[in-house]
Amino acid sequence: MQSGDLIALMMLPEEFGGYRDPRNIVFVPAFVELLKDKIDNGPVRRLVEEGRVVEYTVSPAYAGKCMVPVSLTIMATSPEMMAHYIPIWGSGLDPRR
C-alpha cells in the first residue's frame, strides 16, 4: 500500500450473484483485485462449473480501527473445500497468522 490508493472490491463478485451493496464491498489496494480475480476465475470457477462447490465466502480480517482489511480468506465449499488466503498489509503479511 505504498501510495495509499484504494479501490472498491466486491467480495462476492457479480458473476457469482453478488450485488453492489456496502455490505459486499471492501476497500483494498488494486493488486488485491488482480489476485482475487485470478482465484475467482481460475480454481473457484472450475469447481463451481464441475458442481464440486456451491458455497462461497470471503472473510476480511482487520487490525485495530483501520477500515482496510489486512487479509482476505476465500472459501469455496460443499461438498468439497478450497481455501485461498490473500495477504494485504501489516499483520496479514505474517505467515504465522
PDB file of N, CA and C in Angstrom:
ATOM      1  N   MET A   1       0.828  -1.177   0.000  1.00  0.00           N
ATOM      2  CA  MET A   1       0.000   0.000   0.000  1.00  0.00           C
ATOM      3  C   MET A   1       0.872   1.239   0.000  1.00  0.00           C
ATOM      4  N   GLN A   2       1.774   1.307  -0.914  1.00  0.00           N
ATOM      5  CA  GLN A   2       2.724   2.401  -0.968  1.00  0.00           C
ATOM      6  C   GLN A   2       2.046   3.751  -1.137  1.00  0.00           C
ATOM      7  N   SER A   3       1.198   3.875  -2.149  1.00  0.00           N
ATOM      8  CA  SER A   3       0.633   5.183  -2.453  1.00  0.00           C
ATOM      9  C   SER A   3      -0.617   5.499  -1.648  1.00  0.00           C
ATOM     10  N   GLY A   4      -1.245   4.491  -1.051  1.00  0.00           N
ATOM     11  CA  GLY A   4      -2.462   4.718  -0.296  1.00  0.00           C
ATOM     12  C   GLY A   4      -3.719   4.726  -1.136  1.00  0.00           C
ATOM     13  N   ASP A   5      -3.601   4.502  -2.464  1.00  0.00           N
ATOM     14  CA  ASP A   5      -4.774   4.464  -3.329  1.00  0.00           C
ATOM     15  C   ASP A   5      -5.534   3.162  -3.113  1.00  0.00           C
ATOM     16  N   LEU A   6      -6.844   3.274  -2.935  1.00  0.00           N
ATOM     17  CA  LEU A   6      -7.679   2.104  -2.699  1.00  0.00           C
ATOM     18  C   LEU A   6      -8.773   2.018  -3.748  1.00  0.00           C
ATOM     19  N   ILE A   7      -9.240   0.796  -3.992  1.00  0.00           N
ATOM     20  CA  ILE A   7     -10.368   0.581  -4.895  1.00  0.00           C
ATOM     21  C   ILE A   7     -11.466  -0.149  -4.125  1.00  0.00           C
ATOM     22  N   ALA A   8     -12.682  -0.027  -4.593  1.00  0.00           N
ATOM     23  CA  ALA A   8     -13.802  -0.766  -4.018  1.00  0.00           C
ATOM     24  C   ALA A   8     -13.830  -2.150  -4.654  1.00  0.00           C
ATOM     25  N   LEU A   9     -13.778  -3.190  -3.832  1.00  0.00           N
ATOM     26  CA  LEU A   9     -13.766  -4.576  -4.304  1.00  0.00           C
ATOM     27  C   LEU A   9     -15.007  -5.293  -3.786  1.00  0.00           C
ATOM     28  N   MET A  10     -15.743  -5.905  -4.693  1.00  0.00           N
ATOM     29  CA  MET A  10     -16.889  -6.713  -4.286  1.00  0.00           C
ATOM     30  C   MET A  10     -16.377  -8.061  -3.797  1.00  0.00           C
ATOM     31  N   MET A  11     -16.712  -8.406  -2.557  1.00  0.00           N
ATOM     32  CA  MET A  11     -16.262  -9.694  -2.026  1.00  0.00           C
ATOM     33  C   MET A  11     -16.922 -10.839  -2.780  1.00  0.00           C
ATOM     34  N   LEU A  12     -18.238 -10.827  -2.930  1.00  0.00           N
ATOM     35  CA  LEU A  12     -18.937 -11.805  -3.763  1.00  0.00           C
ATOM     36  C   LEU A  12     -19.136 -11.134  -5.113  1.00  0.00           C
ATOM     37  N   PRO A  13     -18.387 -11.582  -6.140  1.00  0.00           N
ATOM     38  CA  PRO A  13     -18.476 -10.909  -7.435  1.00  0.00           C
ATOM     39  C   PRO A  13     -19.853 -11.066  -8.089  1.00  0.00           C
ATOM     40  N   GLU A  14     -20.172 -10.130  -8.966  1.00  0.00           N
ATOM     41  CA  GLU A  14     -21.461 -10.165  -9.662  1.00  0.00           C
ATOM     42  C   GLU A  14     -21.677 -11.483 -10.396  1.00  0.00           C
ATOM     43  N   GLU A  15     -20.629 -12.024 -10.998  1.00  0.00           N
ATOM     44  CA  GLU A  15     -20.780 -13.279 -11.747  1.00  0.00           C
ATOM     45  C   GLU A  15     -21.122 -14.470 -10.854  1.00  0.00           C
ATOM     46  N   PHE A  16     -20.949 -14.320  -9.544  1.00  0.00           N
ATOM     47  CA  PHE A  16     -21.335 -15.363  -8.589  1.00  0.00           C
ATOM     48  C   PHE A  16     -22.604 -14.971  -7.831  1.00  0.00           C
ATOM     49  N   GLY A  17     -23.280 -13.906  -8.304  1.00  0.00           N
ATOM     50  CA  GLY A  17     -24.534 -13.494  -7.685  1.00  0.00           C
ATOM     51  C   GLY A  17     -24.430 -12.345  -6.706  1.00  0.00           C
ATOM     52  N   GLY A  18     -23.265 -11.701  -6.616  1.00  0.00           N
ATOM     53  CA  GLY A  18     -23.083 -10.590  -5.686  1.00  0.00           C
ATOM     54  C   GLY A  18     -23.724  -9.306  -6.176  1.00  0.00           C
ATOM     55  N   TYR A  19     -24.031  -8.432  -5.230  1.00  0.00           N
ATOM     56  CA  TYR A  19     -24.640  -7.134  -5.524  1.00  0.00           C
ATOM     57  C   TYR A  19     -23.723  -6.003  -5.080  1.00  0.00           C
ATOM     58  N   ARG A  20     -23.868  -4.864  -5.736  1.00  0.00           N
ATOM     59  CA  ARG A  20     -23.134  -3.664  -5.322  1.00  0.00           C
ATOM     60  C   ARG A  20     -23.840  -3.090  -4.106  1.00  0.00           C
ATOM     61  N   ASP A  21     -23.473  -3.604  -2.972  1.00  0.00           N
ATOM     62  CA  ASP A  21     -24.077  -3.246  -1.700  1.00  0.00           C
ATOM     63  C   ASP A  21     -22.928  -2.977  -0.735  1.00  0.00           C
ATOM     64  N   PRO A  22     -23.028  -1.966   0.112  1.00  0.00           N
ATOM     65  CA  PRO A  22     -21.925  -1.665   1.028  1.00  0.00           C
ATOM     66  C   PRO A  22     -21.473  -2.858   1.871  1.00  0.00           C
ATOM     67  N   ARG A  23     -22.387  -3.781   2.190  1.00  0.00           N
ATOM     68  CA  ARG A  23     -22.017  -4.960   2.984  1.00  0.00           C
ATOM     69  C   ARG A  23     -21.176  -5.946   2.195  1.00  0.00           C
ATOM     70  N   ASN A  24     -21.122  -5.789   0.868  1.00  0.00           N
ATOM     71  CA  ASN A  24     -20.367  -6.689  -0.003  1.00  0.00           C
ATOM     72  C   ASN A  24     -19.095  -6.030  -0.525  1.00  0.00           C
ATOM     73  N   ILE A  25     -18.765  -4.850  -0.051  1.00  0.00           N
ATOM     74  CA  ILE A  25     -17.625  -4.103  -0.590  1.00  0.00           C
ATOM     75  C   ILE A  25     -16.583  -3.848   0.493  1.00  0.00           C
ATOM     76  N   VAL A  26     -15.322  -4.074   0.112  1.00  0.00           N
ATOM     77  CA  VAL A  26     -14.190  -3.693   0.957  1.00  0.00           C
ATOM     78  C   VAL A  26     -13.288  -2.793   0.122  1.00  0.00           C
ATOM     79  N   PHE A  27     -12.537  -1.944   0.781  1.00  0.00           N
ATOM     80  CA  PHE A  27     -11.613  -1.052   0.087  1.00  0.00           C
ATOM     81  C   PHE A  27     -10.203  -1.588   0.289  1.00  0.00           C
ATOM     82  N   VAL A  28      -9.539  -1.863  -0.849  1.00  0.00           N
ATOM     83  CA  VAL A  28      -8.227  -2.522  -0.839  1.00  0.00           C
ATOM     84  C   VAL A  28      -7.314  -1.907  -1.897  1.00  0.00           C
ATOM     85  N   PRO A  29      -5.996  -2.146  -1.799  1.00  0.00           N
ATOM     86  CA  PRO A  29      -5.088  -1.739  -2.881  1.00  0.00           C
ATOM     87  C   PRO A  29      -5.430  -2.515  -4.159  1.00  0.00           C
ATOM     88  N   ALA A  30      -5.148  -1.947  -5.303  1.00  0.00           N
ATOM     89  CA  ALA A  30      -5.530  -2.538  -6.594  1.00  0.00           C
ATOM     90  C   ALA A  30      -4.973  -3.944  -6.819  1.00  0.00           C
ATOM     91  N   PHE A  31      -3.789  -4.253  -6.291  1.00  0.00           N
ATOM     92  CA  PHE A  31      -3.217  -5.577  -6.535  1.00  0.00           C
ATOM     93  C   PHE A  31      -4.107  -6.696  -5.973  1.00  0.00           C
ATOM     94  N   VAL A  32      -4.907  -6.393  -4.956  1.00  0.00           N
ATOM     95  CA  VAL A  32      -5.780  -7.395  -4.351  1.00  0.00           C
ATOM     96  C   VAL A  32      -6.858  -7.816  -5.351  1.00  0.00           C
ATOM     97  N   GLU A  33      -7.370  -6.860  -6.112  1.00  0.00           N
ATOM     98  CA  GLU A  33      -8.382  -7.180  -7.126  1.00  0.00           C
ATOM     99  C   GLU A  33      -7.823  -8.164  -8.138  1.00  0.00           C
ATOM    100  N   LEU A  34      -6.587  -7.966  -8.552  1.00  0.00           N
ATOM    101  CA  LEU A  34      -5.979  -8.875  -9.524  1.00  0.00           C
ATOM    102  C   LEU A  34      -5.810 -10.278  -8.951  1.00  0.00           C
ATOM    103  N   LEU A  35      -5.332 -10.374  -7.724  1.00  0.00           N
ATOM    104  CA  LEU A  35      -5.156 -11.685  -7.090  1.00  0.00           C
ATOM    105  C   LEU A  35      -6.495 -12.398  -6.903  1.00  0.00           C
ATOM    106  N   LYS A  36      -7.479 -11.659  -6.413  1.00  0.00           N
ATOM    107  CA  LYS A  36      -8.789 -12.257  -6.169  1.00  0.00           C
ATOM    108  C   LYS A  36      -9.440 -12.697  -7.480  1.00  0.00           C
ATOM    109  N   ASP A  37      -9.301 -11.905  -8.534  1.00  0.00           N
ATOM    110  CA  ASP A  37      -9.863 -12.269  -9.829  1.00  0.00           C
ATOM    111  C   ASP A  37      -9.239 -13.562 -10.358  1.00  0.00           C
ATOM    112  N   LYS A  38      -7.939 -13.739 -10.170  1.00  0.00           N
ATOM    113  CA  LYS A  38      -7.275 -14.981 -10.606  1.00  0.00           C
ATOM    114  C   LYS A  38      -7.838 -16.187  -9.869  1.00  0.00           C
ATOM    115  N   ILE A  39      -8.101 -16.029  -8.594  1.00  0.00           N
ATOM    116  CA  ILE A  39      -8.656 -17.128  -7.800  1.00  0.00           C
ATOM    117  C   ILE A  39     -10.104 -17.395  -8.208  1.00  0.00           C
ATOM    118  N   ASP A  40     -10.925 -16.335  -8.281  1.00  0.00           N
ATOM    119  CA  ASP A  40     -12.340 -16.490  -8.611  1.00  0.00           C
ATOM    120  C   ASP A  40     -12.541 -17.085  -9.998  1.00  0.00           C
ATOM    121  N   ASN A  41     -11.783 -16.607 -10.974  1.00  0.00           N
ATOM    122  CA  ASN A  41     -11.978 -17.055 -12.352  1.00  0.00           C
ATOM    123  C   ASN A  41     -11.081 -18.221 -12.732  1.00  0.00           C
ATOM    124  N   GLY A  42     -10.310 -18.733 -11.796  1.00  0.00           N
ATOM    125  CA  GLY A  42      -9.483 -19.918 -12.003  1.00  0.00           C
ATOM    126  C   GLY A  42     -10.069 -21.081 -11.241  1.00  0.00           C
ATOM    127  N   PRO A  43      -9.468 -21.425 -10.092  1.00  0.00           N
ATOM    128  CA  PRO A  43      -9.898 -22.617  -9.366  1.00  0.00           C
ATOM    129  C   PRO A  43     -11.340 -22.577  -8.856  1.00  0.00           C
ATOM    130  N   VAL A  44     -11.819 -21.427  -8.412  1.00  0.00           N
ATOM    131  CA  VAL A  44     -13.198 -21.373  -7.908  1.00  0.00           C
ATOM    132  C   VAL A  44     -14.177 -21.627  -9.036  1.00  0.00           C
ATOM    133  N   ARG A  45     -14.000 -20.939 -10.155  1.00  0.00           N
ATOM    134  CA  ARG A  45     -14.921 -21.117 -11.291  1.00  0.00           C
ATOM    135  C   ARG A  45     -14.941 -22.572 -11.767  1.00  0.00           C
ATOM    136  N   ARG A  46     -13.769 -23.194 -11.844  1.00  0.00           N
ATOM    137  CA  ARG A  46     -13.711 -24.609 -12.277  1.00  0.00           C
ATOM    138  C   ARG A  46     -14.511 -25.506 -11.333  1.00  0.00           C
ATOM    139  N   LEU A  47     -14.318 -25.323 -10.038  1.00  0.00           N
ATOM    140  CA  LEU A  47     -15.036 -26.151  -9.067  1.00  0.00           C
ATOM    141  C   LEU A  47     -16.545 -25.919  -9.122  1.00  0.00           C
ATOM    142  N   VAL A  48     -16.954 -24.680  -9.317  1.00  0.00           N
ATOM    143  CA  VAL A  48     -18.382 -24.367  -9.435  1.00  0.00           C
ATOM    144  C   VAL A  48     -18.954 -25.020 -10.688  1.00  0.00           C
ATOM    145  N   GLU A  49     -18.273 -24.858 -11.822  1.00  0.00           N
ATOM    146  CA  GLU A  49     -18.763 -25.427 -13.084  1.00  0.00           C
ATOM    147  C   GLU A  49     -18.844 -26.948 -13.020  1.00  0.00           C
ATOM    148  N   GLU A  50     -17.949 -27.571 -12.272  1.00  0.00           N
ATOM    149  CA  GLU A  50     -17.956 -29.029 -12.109  1.00  0.00           C
ATOM    150  C   GLU A  50     -18.922 -29.490 -11.028  1.00  0.00           C
ATOM    151  N   GLY A  51     -19.582 -28.556 -10.346  1.00  0.00           N
ATOM    152  CA  GLY A  51     -20.520 -28.897  -9.292  1.00  0.00           C
ATOM    153  C   GLY A  51     -19.855 -29.399  -8.023  1.00  0.00           C
ATOM    154  N   ARG A  52     -18.566 -29.107  -7.880  1.00  0.00           N
ATOM    155  CA  ARG A  52     -17.819 -29.603  -6.721  1.00  0.00           C
ATOM    156  C   ARG A  52     -17.874 -28.653  -5.533  1.00  0.00           C
ATOM    157  N   VAL A  53     -18.280 -27.407  -5.759  1.00  0.00           N
ATOM    158  CA  VAL A  53     -18.535 -26.470  -4.668  1.00  0.00           C
ATOM    159  C   VAL A  53     -19.768 -25.644  -5.018  1.00  0.00           C
ATOM    160  N   VAL A  54     -20.544 -25.302  -3.997  1.00  0.00           N
ATOM    161  CA  VAL A  54     -21.738 -24.490  -4.224  1.00  0.00           C
ATOM    162  C   VAL A  54     -21.847 -23.332  -3.232  1.00  0.00           C
ATOM    163  N   GLU A  55     -20.960 -23.279  -2.254  1.00  0.00           N
ATOM    164  CA  GLU A  55     -20.966 -22.187  -1.298  1.00  0.00           C
ATOM    165  C   GLU A  55     -19.660 -21.424  -1.414  1.00  0.00           C
ATOM    166  N   TYR A  56     -19.747 -20.097  -1.287  1.00  0.00           N
ATOM    167  CA  TYR A  56     -18.589 -19.231  -1.489  1.00  0.00           C
ATOM    168  C   TYR A  56     -18.651 -18.108  -0.463  1.00  0.00           C
ATOM    169  N   THR A  57     -17.558 -17.896   0.260  1.00  0.00           N
ATOM    170  CA  THR A  57     -17.493 -16.787   1.201  1.00  0.00           C
ATOM    171  C   THR A  57     -16.128 -16.114   1.114  1.00  0.00           C
ATOM    172  N   VAL A  58     -16.115 -14.842   1.407  1.00  0.00           N
ATOM    173  CA  VAL A  58     -14.878 -14.086   1.544  1.00  0.00           C
ATOM    174  C   VAL A  58     -14.933 -13.415   2.910  1.00  0.00           C
ATOM    175  N   SER A  59     -13.904 -13.676   3.715  1.00  0.00           N
ATOM    176  CA  SER A  59     -13.848 -13.113   5.065  1.00  0.00           C
ATOM    177  C   SER A  59     -12.677 -12.151   5.181  1.00  0.00           C
ATOM    178  N   PRO A  60     -12.956 -10.873   5.343  1.00  0.00           N
ATOM    179  CA  PRO A  60     -11.875  -9.916   5.568  1.00  0.00           C
ATOM    180  C   PRO A  60     -11.437  -9.956   7.033  1.00  0.00           C
ATOM    181  N   ALA A  61     -10.146  -9.764   7.272  1.00  0.00           N
ATOM    182  CA  ALA A  61      -9.616  -9.641   8.634  1.00  0.00           C
ATOM    183  C   ALA A  61      -9.089  -8.227   8.785  1.00  0.00           C
ATOM    184  N   TYR A  62      -9.339  -7.645   9.939  1.00  0.00           N
ATOM    185  CA  TYR A  62      -8.951  -6.253  10.187  1.00  0.00           C
ATOM    186  C   TYR A  62      -8.012  -6.170  11.387  1.00  0.00           C
ATOM    187  N   ALA A  63      -7.236  -5.101  11.445  1.00  0.00           N
ATOM    188  CA  ALA A  63      -6.353  -4.824  12.579  1.00  0.00           C
ATOM    189  C   ALA A  63      -6.740  -3.468  13.161  1.00  0.00           C
ATOM    190  N   GLY A  64      -7.056  -3.458  14.418  1.00  0.00           N
ATOM    191  CA  GLY A  64      -7.406  -2.198  15.057  1.00  0.00           C
ATOM    192  C   GLY A  64      -8.631  -1.553  14.445  1.00  0.00           C
ATOM    193  N   LYS A  65      -8.586  -0.230  14.308  1.00  0.00           N
ATOM    194  CA  LYS A  65      -9.725   0.524  13.789  1.00  0.00           C
ATOM    195  C   LYS A  65      -9.633   0.788  12.298  1.00  0.00           C
ATOM    196  N   CYS A  66      -8.603   0.278  11.642  1.00  0.00           N
ATOM    197  CA  CYS A  66      -8.411   0.512  10.207  1.00  0.00           C
ATOM    198  C   CYS A  66      -9.524  -0.154   9.402  1.00  0.00           C
ATOM    199  N   MET A  67     -10.045   0.554   8.419  1.00  0.00           N
ATOM    200  CA  MET A  67     -11.114   0.034   7.578  1.00  0.00           C
ATOM    201  C   MET A  67     -10.594  -0.751   6.372  1.00  0.00           C
ATOM    202  N   VAL A  68      -9.278  -0.806   6.195  1.00  0.00           N
ATOM    203  CA  VAL A  68      -8.682  -1.589   5.109  1.00  0.00           C
ATOM    204  C   VAL A  68      -8.296  -2.941   5.688  1.00  0.00           C
ATOM    205  N   PRO A  69      -8.837  -4.032   5.142  1.00  0.00           N
ATOM    206  CA  PRO A  69      -8.509  -5.337   5.711  1.00  0.00           C
ATOM    207  C   PRO A  69      -7.025  -5.666   5.558  1.00  0.00           C
ATOM    208  N   VAL A  70      -6.507  -6.428   6.520  1.00  0.00           N
ATOM    209  CA  VAL A  70      -5.111  -6.882   6.445  1.00  0.00           C
ATOM    210  C   VAL A  70      -5.001  -8.132   5.585  1.00  0.00           C
ATOM    211  N   SER A  71      -6.129  -8.839   5.406  1.00  0.00           N
ATOM    212  CA  SER A  71      -6.138 -10.038   4.567  1.00  0.00           C
ATOM    213  C   SER A  71      -7.574 -10.387   4.192  1.00  0.00           C
ATOM    214  N   LEU A  72      -7.677 -11.245   3.181  1.00  0.00           N
ATOM    215  CA  LEU A  72      -8.961 -11.828   2.780  1.00  0.00           C
ATOM    216  C   LEU A  72      -8.780 -13.341   2.749  1.00  0.00           C
ATOM    217  N   THR A  73      -9.771 -14.059   3.248  1.00  0.00           N
ATOM    218  CA  THR A  73      -9.775 -15.518   3.129  1.00  0.00           C
ATOM    219  C   THR A  73     -10.973 -15.910   2.285  1.00  0.00           C
ATOM    220  N   ILE A  74     -10.697 -16.619   1.195  1.00  0.00           N
ATOM    221  CA  ILE A  74     -11.737 -17.077   0.274  1.00  0.00           C
ATOM    222  C   ILE A  74     -11.971 -18.555   0.540  1.00  0.00           C
ATOM    223  N   MET A  75     -13.236 -18.914   0.758  1.00  0.00           N
ATOM    224  CA  MET A  75     -13.608 -20.306   0.982  1.00  0.00           C
ATOM    225  C   MET A  75     -14.684 -20.703  -0.017  1.00  0.00           C
ATOM    226  N   ALA A  76     -14.434 -21.786  -0.731  1.00  0.00           N
ATOM    227  CA  ALA A  76     -15.437 -22.382  -1.613  1.00  0.00           C
ATOM    228  C   ALA A  76     -15.653 -23.790  -1.079  1.00  0.00           C
ATOM    229  N   THR A  77     -16.897 -24.100  -0.717  1.00  0.00           N
ATOM    230  CA  THR A  77     -17.159 -25.371  -0.046  1.00  0.00           C
ATOM    231  C   THR A  77     -18.436 -26.037  -0.523  1.00  0.00           C
ATOM    232  N   SER A  78     -18.599 -27.260  -0.088  1.00  0.00           N
ATOM    233  CA  SER A  78     -19.809 -28.051  -0.175  1.00  0.00           C
ATOM    234  C   SER A  78     -20.083 -28.556  -1.597  1.00  0.00           C
ATOM    235  N   PRO A  79     -19.779 -29.793  -1.870  1.00  0.00           N
ATOM    236  CA  PRO A  79     -19.316 -30.818  -0.947  1.00  0.00           C
ATOM    237  C   PRO A  79     -17.793 -30.821  -0.730  1.00  0.00           C
ATOM    238  N   GLU A  80     -17.033 -30.269  -1.653  1.00  0.00           N
ATOM    239  CA  GLU A  80     -15.577 -30.204  -1.483  1.00  0.00           C
ATOM    240  C   GLU A  80     -15.203 -28.880  -0.823  1.00  0.00           C
ATOM    241  N   MET A  81     -13.908 -28.692  -0.542  1.00  0.00           N
ATOM    242  CA  MET A  81     -13.482 -27.464   0.111  1.00  0.00           C
ATOM    243  C   MET A  81     -12.184 -26.953  -0.502  1.00  0.00           C
ATOM    244  N   MET A  82     -12.144 -25.657  -0.741  1.00  0.00           N
ATOM    245  CA  MET A  82     -10.955 -24.987  -1.251  1.00  0.00           C
ATOM    246  C   MET A  82     -10.838 -23.666  -0.519  1.00  0.00           C
ATOM    247  N   ALA A  83      -9.621 -23.336  -0.080  1.00  0.00           N
ATOM    248  CA  ALA A  83      -9.405 -22.072   0.624  1.00  0.00           C
ATOM    249  C   ALA A  83      -8.193 -21.361   0.041  1.00  0.00           C
ATOM    250  N   HIS A  84      -8.296 -20.046  -0.069  1.00  0.00           N
ATOM    251  CA  HIS A  84      -7.175 -19.199  -0.504  1.00  0.00           C
ATOM    252  C   HIS A  84      -7.071 -18.028   0.457  1.00  0.00           C
ATOM    253  N   TYR A  85      -5.853 -17.651   0.757  1.00  0.00           N
ATOM    254  CA  TYR A  85      -5.572 -16.543   1.660  1.00  0.00           C
ATOM    255  C   TYR A  85      -4.853 -15.459   0.864  1.00  0.00           C
ATOM    256  N   ILE A  86      -5.346 -14.233   0.947  1.00  0.00           N
ATOM    257  CA  ILE A  86      -4.705 -13.103   0.271  1.00  0.00           C
ATOM    258  C   ILE A  86      -4.184 -12.137   1.336  1.00  0.00           C
ATOM    259  N   PRO A  87      -2.872 -12.101   1.550  1.00  0.00           N
ATOM    260  CA  PRO A  87      -2.312 -11.123   2.492  1.00  0.00           C
ATOM    261  C   PRO A  87      -2.310  -9.743   1.846  1.00  0.00           C
ATOM    262  N   ILE A  88      -2.617  -8.712   2.625  1.00  0.00           N
ATOM    263  CA  ILE A  88      -2.696  -7.359   2.062  1.00  0.00           C
ATOM    264  C   ILE A  88      -1.654  -6.440   2.682  1.00  0.00           C
ATOM    265  N   TRP A  89      -1.613  -6.358   3.999  1.00  0.00           N
ATOM    266  CA  TRP A  89      -0.650  -5.468   4.655  1.00  0.00           C
ATOM    267  C   TRP A  89      -0.553  -5.849   6.134  1.00  0.00           C
ATOM    268  N   GLY A  90       0.388  -5.256   6.828  1.00  0.00           N
ATOM    269  CA  GLY A  90       0.525  -5.398   8.280  1.00  0.00           C
ATOM    270  C   GLY A  90       0.540  -6.835   8.750  1.00  0.00           C
ATOM    271  N   SER A  91      -0.268  -7.126   9.769  1.00  0.00           N
ATOM    272  CA  SER A  91      -0.287  -8.464  10.344  1.00  0.00           C
ATOM    273  C   SER A  91      -0.764  -9.522   9.360  1.00  0.00           C
ATOM    274  N   GLY A  92      -1.443  -9.132   8.308  1.00  0.00           N
ATOM    275  CA  GLY A  92      -1.877 -10.076   7.274  1.00  0.00           C
ATOM    276  C   GLY A  92      -0.711 -10.663   6.498  1.00  0.00           C
ATOM    277  N   LEU A  93       0.437 -10.000   6.539  1.00  0.00           N
ATOM    278  CA  LEU A  93       1.624 -10.494   5.834  1.00  0.00           C
ATOM    279  C   LEU A  93       2.385 -11.538   6.637  1.00  0.00           C
ATOM    280  N   ASP A  94       2.033 -11.701   7.910  1.00  0.00           N
ATOM    281  CA  ASP A  94       2.734 -12.642   8.793  1.00  0.00           C
ATOM    282  C   ASP A  94       2.339 -14.075   8.426  1.00  0.00           C
ATOM    283  N   PRO A  95       3.291 -14.887   7.972  1.00  0.00           N
ATOM    284  CA  PRO A  95       2.962 -16.255   7.562  1.00  0.00           C
ATOM    285  C   PRO A  95       2.486 -17.132   8.718  1.00  0.00           C
ATOM    286  N   ARG A  96       2.707 -16.696   9.955  1.00  0.00           N
ATOM    287  CA  ARG A  96       2.272 -17.475  11.107  1.00  0.00           C
ATOM    288  C   ARG A  96       0.829 -17.178  11.487  1.00  0.00           C
ATOM    289  N   ARG A  97       0.165 -16.310  10.767  1.00  0.00           N
ATOM    290  CA  ARG A  97      -1.187 -15.856  11.059  1.00  0.00           C
ATOM    291  C   ARG A  97      -1.976 -16.935  11.702  1.00  0.00           C
TER     292      ARG A  97
END
